[in-house]
Amino acid sequence: DPQLLEEVTQLRAELDEANYRYYVLDEPTLTDADYDRRLQRLKQLEAENPSLISPDSPTQRVGAAPADGFPSVAHAIPMLSLDNAFNAEDIIAFAQRVAERLECEADEVEFTCEPKLDGAAVSLVYEQGVLVSGATRGDGRTGEGITSNLRTLRSVPLKLMGKQIPELLEVRGEVIMRHKGFEALNERAREEGSKVFANPRNAAAGSLRQLNPQITATRPLEFHAYQAARLEPDMGDATHSELMARLITLGFRSSAELKVLTGPQAVVEYCEQLGAKRDQLGYDIDGVVIKVNALRYQRELGFVARAPRWATAFKYPAQEEVTT
Ligand SMILES: NC(=O)n1nc(-c2ccco2)nc1N
């Protein structure tokens, strides 16, 4: 009946909005209790009227385990690793190489800098605005299909937000576990005598590779977008920073620390400043990802065998591993 449909639609909108405000804007509106009350009410209404259930309903995040393991998924565009830079000279050399190929001065090139999150890289594919596939990076060309696990992350939208829905969108990003969630998980694991993880990266990767999504659903995982590998229709002569801003309007979290900087000196300063506050972030990073901002230049620069010419990763010295 129309009244029932009205309540179901209203509840879904409130739950999706609450997810967005909590995970993307960091401005929660609903308490966890309010969220759960609404989710239980929606589950009850859907149980009474199964014809109303749709795959993108917030109640459909935790599904069944895939029968026989994860299927292997070929990435339409390889998820390549990044070349490394270890000091200011390396950063300047990277900027020089880019400037040479673009036939301009290094001090004119616009870069973006963002923290290099130390988690598990994944790829999410949305067709007509609906999440259809999620996979691990694997060897860069082929990953594991872990859609049912990624659906359990409330920071992964089941459907894209807003009116400008692209026909096709492939988002790449990092699934991380914050230190607080990591320590609580290991505390519980020690009490239960189950597997204790050596570090948040292993905990995130291990949680995503659980065969049972109900276990993944209990893990404190967050998805942070850092690239749109495919976007149709595309954004023409846009920049990486504009693309990241667009992903936020579509429902994704992307780095709050992203900065647009001109010339290598400003990039060196960013790396030094972020390095100074590395221990206060509350999650692990292992460097800074420095990218040429203009997507047109990224396309022109392309990739060498295994890594893009248009990006490099500035790495901090490894932190002494947290032995738990
Ligand atoms: N790990 C991480 O945080 N990454 N990785 C990239 C990346 C890899 C290839 C293109 O972009 N960007 C960020 N922030």
Short mmCIF file of N, CA and C in Angstrom, two decimals, residues 16-97:
data_model
loop_
_atom_site.label_atom_id
_atom_site.label_comp_id
_atom_site.label_asym_id
_atom_site.label_seq_id
_atom_site.Cartn_x
_atom_site.Cartn_y
_atom_site.Cartn_z
N ASP A 16 20.64 5.98 4.22
CA ASP A 16 21.71 6.32 3.26
C ASP A 16 22.31 7.68 3.62
N GLU A 17 21.44 8.61 3.99
CA GLU A 17 21.92 9.96 4.36
C GLU A 17 22.80 9.87 5.60
N ALA A 18 22.38 9.05 6.57
CA ALA A 18 23.15 8.92 7.82
C ALA A 18 24.53 8.33 7.51
N ASN A 19 24.57 7.33 6.61
CA ASN A 19 25.85 6.73 6.21
C ASN A 19 26.77 7.79 5.62
N TYR A 20 26.19 8.59 4.70
CA TYR A 20 26.99 9.59 3.99
C TYR A 20 27.54 10.60 4.99
N ARG A 21 26.69 11.09 5.88
CA ARG A 21 27.14 12.13 6.81
C ARG A 21 28.20 11.58 7.77
N TYR A 22 28.05 10.31 8.15
CA TYR A 22 29.00 9.73 9.11
C TYR A 22 30.33 9.42 8.44
N TYR A 23 30.25 8.70 7.29
CA TYR A 23 31.50 8.17 6.69
C TYR A 23 32.17 9.12 5.71
N VAL A 24 31.40 9.99 5.09
CA VAL A 24 32.03 10.85 4.08
C VAL A 24 32.27 12.25 4.64
N LEU A 25 31.25 12.79 5.32
CA LEU A 25 31.37 14.17 5.81
C LEU A 25 31.91 14.25 7.22
N ASP A 26 32.03 13.08 7.89
CA ASP A 26 32.50 13.13 9.29
C ASP A 26 31.59 14.00 10.14
N GLU A 27 30.32 14.13 9.76
CA GLU A 27 29.37 14.94 10.56
C GLU A 27 28.14 14.09 10.85
N PRO A 28 28.29 13.09 11.76
CA PRO A 28 27.16 12.17 12.01
C PRO A 28 25.90 12.90 12.47
N THR A 29 24.75 12.46 11.97
CA THR A 29 23.47 13.05 12.43
C THR A 29 22.73 12.05 13.32
N LEU A 30 22.76 10.76 12.94
CA LEU A 30 22.06 9.75 13.75
C LEU A 30 23.05 9.09 14.72
N THR A 31 22.59 8.80 15.93
CA THR A 31 23.43 7.98 16.82
C THR A 31 23.35 6.55 16.29
N ASP A 32 24.30 5.71 16.72
CA ASP A 32 24.27 4.31 16.28
C ASP A 32 22.94 3.67 16.65
N ALA A 33 22.42 4.04 17.83
CA ALA A 33 21.15 3.44 18.27
C ALA A 33 20.02 3.85 17.33
N ASP A 34 20.00 5.15 16.97
CA ASP A 34 18.96 5.62 16.03
C ASP A 34 19.08 4.88 14.70
N TYR A 35 20.36 4.74 14.25
CA TYR A 35 20.59 4.07 12.97
C TYR A 35 20.03 2.64 13.04
N ASP A 36 20.42 1.94 14.11
CA ASP A 36 19.99 0.53 14.23
C ASP A 36 18.47 0.42 14.34
N ARG A 37 17.84 1.37 15.06
CA ARG A 37 16.36 1.31 15.21
C ARG A 37 15.70 1.40 13.83
N ARG A 38 16.18 2.35 13.04
CA ARG A 38 15.60 2.52 11.70
C ARG A 38 15.89 1.28 10.83
N LEU A 39 17.12 0.73 10.96
CA LEU A 39 17.47 -0.43 10.15
C LEU A 39 16.58 -1.63 10.52
N GLN A 40 16.36 -1.82 11.85
CA GLN A 40 15.50 -2.93 12.29
C GLN A 40 14.07 -2.73 11.78
N ARG A 41 13.59 -1.50 11.83
CA ARG A 41 12.22 -1.20 11.36
C ARG A 41 12.12 -1.53 9.87
N LEU A 42 13.16 -1.13 9.09
CA LEU A 42 13.15 -1.39 7.64
C LEU A 42 13.21 -2.90 7.38
N LYS A 43 14.03 -3.61 8.19
CA LYS A 43 14.14 -5.08 8.02
C LYS A 43 12.77 -5.72 8.25
N GLN A 44 12.06 -5.19 9.28
CA GLN A 44 10.75 -5.77 9.63
C GLN A 44 9.76 -5.53 8.48
N LEU A 45 9.73 -4.30 7.97
CA LEU A 45 8.80 -3.97 6.88
C LEU A 45 9.10 -4.80 5.63
N GLU A 46 10.41 -4.98 5.34
CA GLU A 46 10.78 -5.77 4.16
C GLU A 46 10.45 -7.25 4.38
N ALA A 47 10.63 -7.72 5.63
CA ALA A 47 10.33 -9.13 5.90
C ALA A 47 8.82 -9.38 5.70
N GLU A 48 8.01 -8.37 6.08
CA GLU A 48 6.55 -8.52 5.94
C GLU A 48 6.12 -8.35 4.48
N ASN A 49 6.96 -7.63 3.70
CA ASN A 49 6.60 -7.37 2.29
C ASN A 49 7.82 -7.62 1.40
N PRO A 50 8.23 -8.89 1.23
CA PRO A 50 9.47 -9.20 0.50
C PRO A 50 9.54 -8.58 -0.90
N SER A 51 8.38 -8.31 -1.49
CA SER A 51 8.42 -7.75 -2.86
C SER A 51 9.08 -6.37 -2.84
N LEU A 52 9.16 -5.74 -1.66
CA LEU A 52 9.74 -4.39 -1.58
C LEU A 52 11.27 -4.44 -1.55
N ILE A 53 11.84 -5.63 -1.25
CA ILE A 53 13.30 -5.72 -1.07
C ILE A 53 14.02 -5.42 -2.39
N SER A 54 15.01 -4.53 -2.33
CA SER A 54 15.83 -4.31 -3.54
C SER A 54 17.29 -4.41 -3.12
N PRO A 55 18.21 -4.86 -4.01
CA PRO A 55 19.60 -5.13 -3.63
C PRO A 55 20.32 -3.91 -3.06
N ASP A 56 19.84 -2.69 -3.41
CA ASP A 56 20.56 -1.53 -2.90
C ASP A 56 19.93 -0.99 -1.61
N SER A 57 19.07 -1.80 -0.98
CA SER A 57 18.52 -1.38 0.31
C SER A 57 19.59 -1.57 1.39
N PRO A 58 19.69 -0.67 2.37
CA PRO A 58 20.70 -0.82 3.43
C PRO A 58 20.59 -2.15 4.18
N THR A 59 19.42 -2.81 4.06
CA THR A 59 19.26 -4.10 4.76
C THR A 59 19.97 -5.23 4.01
N GLN A 60 20.40 -4.94 2.78
CA GLN A 60 20.98 -6.01 1.93
C GLN A 60 22.50 -5.97 1.95
N ARG A 61 23.07 -5.34 3.00
CA ARG A 61 24.56 -5.25 2.98
C ARG A 61 25.21 -6.58 3.34
N VAL A 62 24.61 -7.33 4.26
CA VAL A 62 25.27 -8.57 4.69
C VAL A 62 24.55 -9.75 4.06
N GLY A 63 25.21 -10.35 3.06
CA GLY A 63 24.58 -11.45 2.33
C GLY A 63 25.17 -12.79 2.76
N ALA A 64 25.07 -13.78 1.88
CA ALA A 64 25.56 -15.13 2.19
C ALA A 64 27.00 -15.27 1.69
N ALA A 65 27.71 -16.24 2.25
CA ALA A 65 29.09 -16.48 1.81
C ALA A 65 29.06 -17.11 0.41
N PRO A 66 30.02 -16.73 -0.46
CA PRO A 66 30.06 -17.35 -1.79
C PRO A 66 30.36 -18.84 -1.62
N ALA A 67 29.66 -19.67 -2.35
CA ALA A 67 29.72 -21.13 -2.15
C ALA A 67 31.17 -21.62 -2.14
N ASP A 68 31.88 -21.44 -3.30
CA ASP A 68 33.21 -22.07 -3.32
C ASP A 68 34.30 -21.01 -3.51
N GLY A 69 34.51 -20.22 -2.48
CA GLY A 69 35.65 -19.29 -2.55
C GLY A 69 35.36 -18.09 -3.45
N PHE A 70 36.36 -17.25 -3.60
CA PHE A 70 36.19 -16.02 -4.37
C PHE A 70 36.53 -16.28 -5.84
N PRO A 71 35.69 -15.77 -6.75
CA PRO A 71 36.05 -15.87 -8.17
C PRO A 71 37.20 -14.92 -8.47
N SER A 72 37.98 -15.20 -9.51
CA SER A 72 39.05 -14.26 -9.85
C SER A 72 38.46 -13.26 -10.84
N VAL A 73 38.86 -12.01 -10.70
CA VAL A 73 38.30 -10.92 -11.49
C VAL A 73 39.44 -10.21 -12.22
N ALA A 74 39.31 -10.07 -13.54
CA ALA A 74 40.35 -9.36 -14.30
C ALA A 74 40.04 -7.87 -14.23
N HIS A 75 41.03 -7.05 -13.84
CA HIS A 75 40.81 -5.60 -13.80
C HIS A 75 40.81 -5.04 -15.22
N ALA A 76 39.79 -4.27 -15.57
CA ALA A 76 39.74 -3.70 -16.94
C ALA A 76 40.97 -2.84 -17.18
N ILE A 77 41.41 -2.14 -16.12
CA ILE A 77 42.64 -1.34 -16.20
C ILE A 77 43.53 -1.83 -15.06
N PRO A 78 44.76 -2.24 -15.34
CA PRO A 78 45.59 -2.81 -14.27
C PRO A 78 45.73 -1.86 -13.08
N MET A 79 45.76 -2.44 -11.88
CA MET A 79 46.02 -1.64 -10.67
C MET A 79 47.52 -1.72 -10.43
N LEU A 80 48.25 -0.74 -10.98
CA LEU A 80 49.71 -0.83 -10.93
C LEU A 80 50.26 -0.25 -9.64
N SER A 81 51.48 -0.63 -9.33
CA SER A 81 52.11 -0.07 -8.12
C SER A 81 52.77 1.24 -8.51
N LEU A 82 53.27 1.94 -7.53
CA LEU A 82 53.85 3.26 -7.76
C LEU A 82 55.36 3.20 -7.61
N ASP A 83 56.08 3.98 -8.41
CA ASP A 83 57.52 4.17 -8.19
C ASP A 83 57.69 4.90 -6.86
N ASN A 84 58.88 4.78 -6.27
CA ASN A 84 59.09 5.42 -4.97
C ASN A 84 60.06 6.58 -5.05
N ALA A 85 59.87 7.53 -4.14
CA ALA A 85 60.84 8.61 -3.94
C ALA A 85 61.17 8.59 -2.45
N PHE A 86 62.42 8.83 -2.08
CA PHE A 86 62.78 8.69 -0.66
C PHE A 86 63.25 9.99 -0.03
N ASN A 87 63.49 11.01 -0.86
CA ASN A 87 63.98 12.29 -0.30
C ASN A 87 63.62 13.41 -1.27
N ALA A 88 63.99 14.63 -0.89
CA ALA A 88 63.63 15.82 -1.70
C ALA A 88 64.21 15.71 -3.11
N GLU A 89 65.45 15.21 -3.21
CA GLU A 89 66.08 15.11 -4.54
C GLU A 89 65.23 14.22 -5.46
N ASP A 90 64.77 13.09 -4.90
CA ASP A 90 63.97 12.17 -5.73
C ASP A 90 62.69 12.87 -6.20
N ILE A 91 62.08 13.66 -5.30
CA ILE A 91 60.83 14.34 -5.66
C ILE A 91 61.10 15.35 -6.78
N ILE A 92 62.22 16.08 -6.63
CA ILE A 92 62.56 17.08 -7.65
C ILE A 92 62.87 16.40 -8.98
N ALA A 93 63.56 15.25 -8.90
CA ALA A 93 63.89 14.51 -10.14
C ALA A 93 62.61 14.03 -10.82
N PHE A 94 61.64 13.59 -10.01
CA PHE A 94 60.34 13.15 -10.56
C PHE A 94 59.68 14.34 -11.27
N ALA A 95 59.68 15.49 -10.62
CA ALA A 95 59.04 16.68 -11.21
C ALA A 95 59.77 17.09 -12.49
N GLN A 96 61.11 16.95 -12.48
CA GLN A 96 61.89 17.31 -13.69
C GLN A 96 61.51 16.39 -14.86
N ARG A 97 61.42 15.09 -14.57
CA ARG A 97 61.09 14.13 -15.64
C ARG A 97 59.72 14.47 -16.23
#
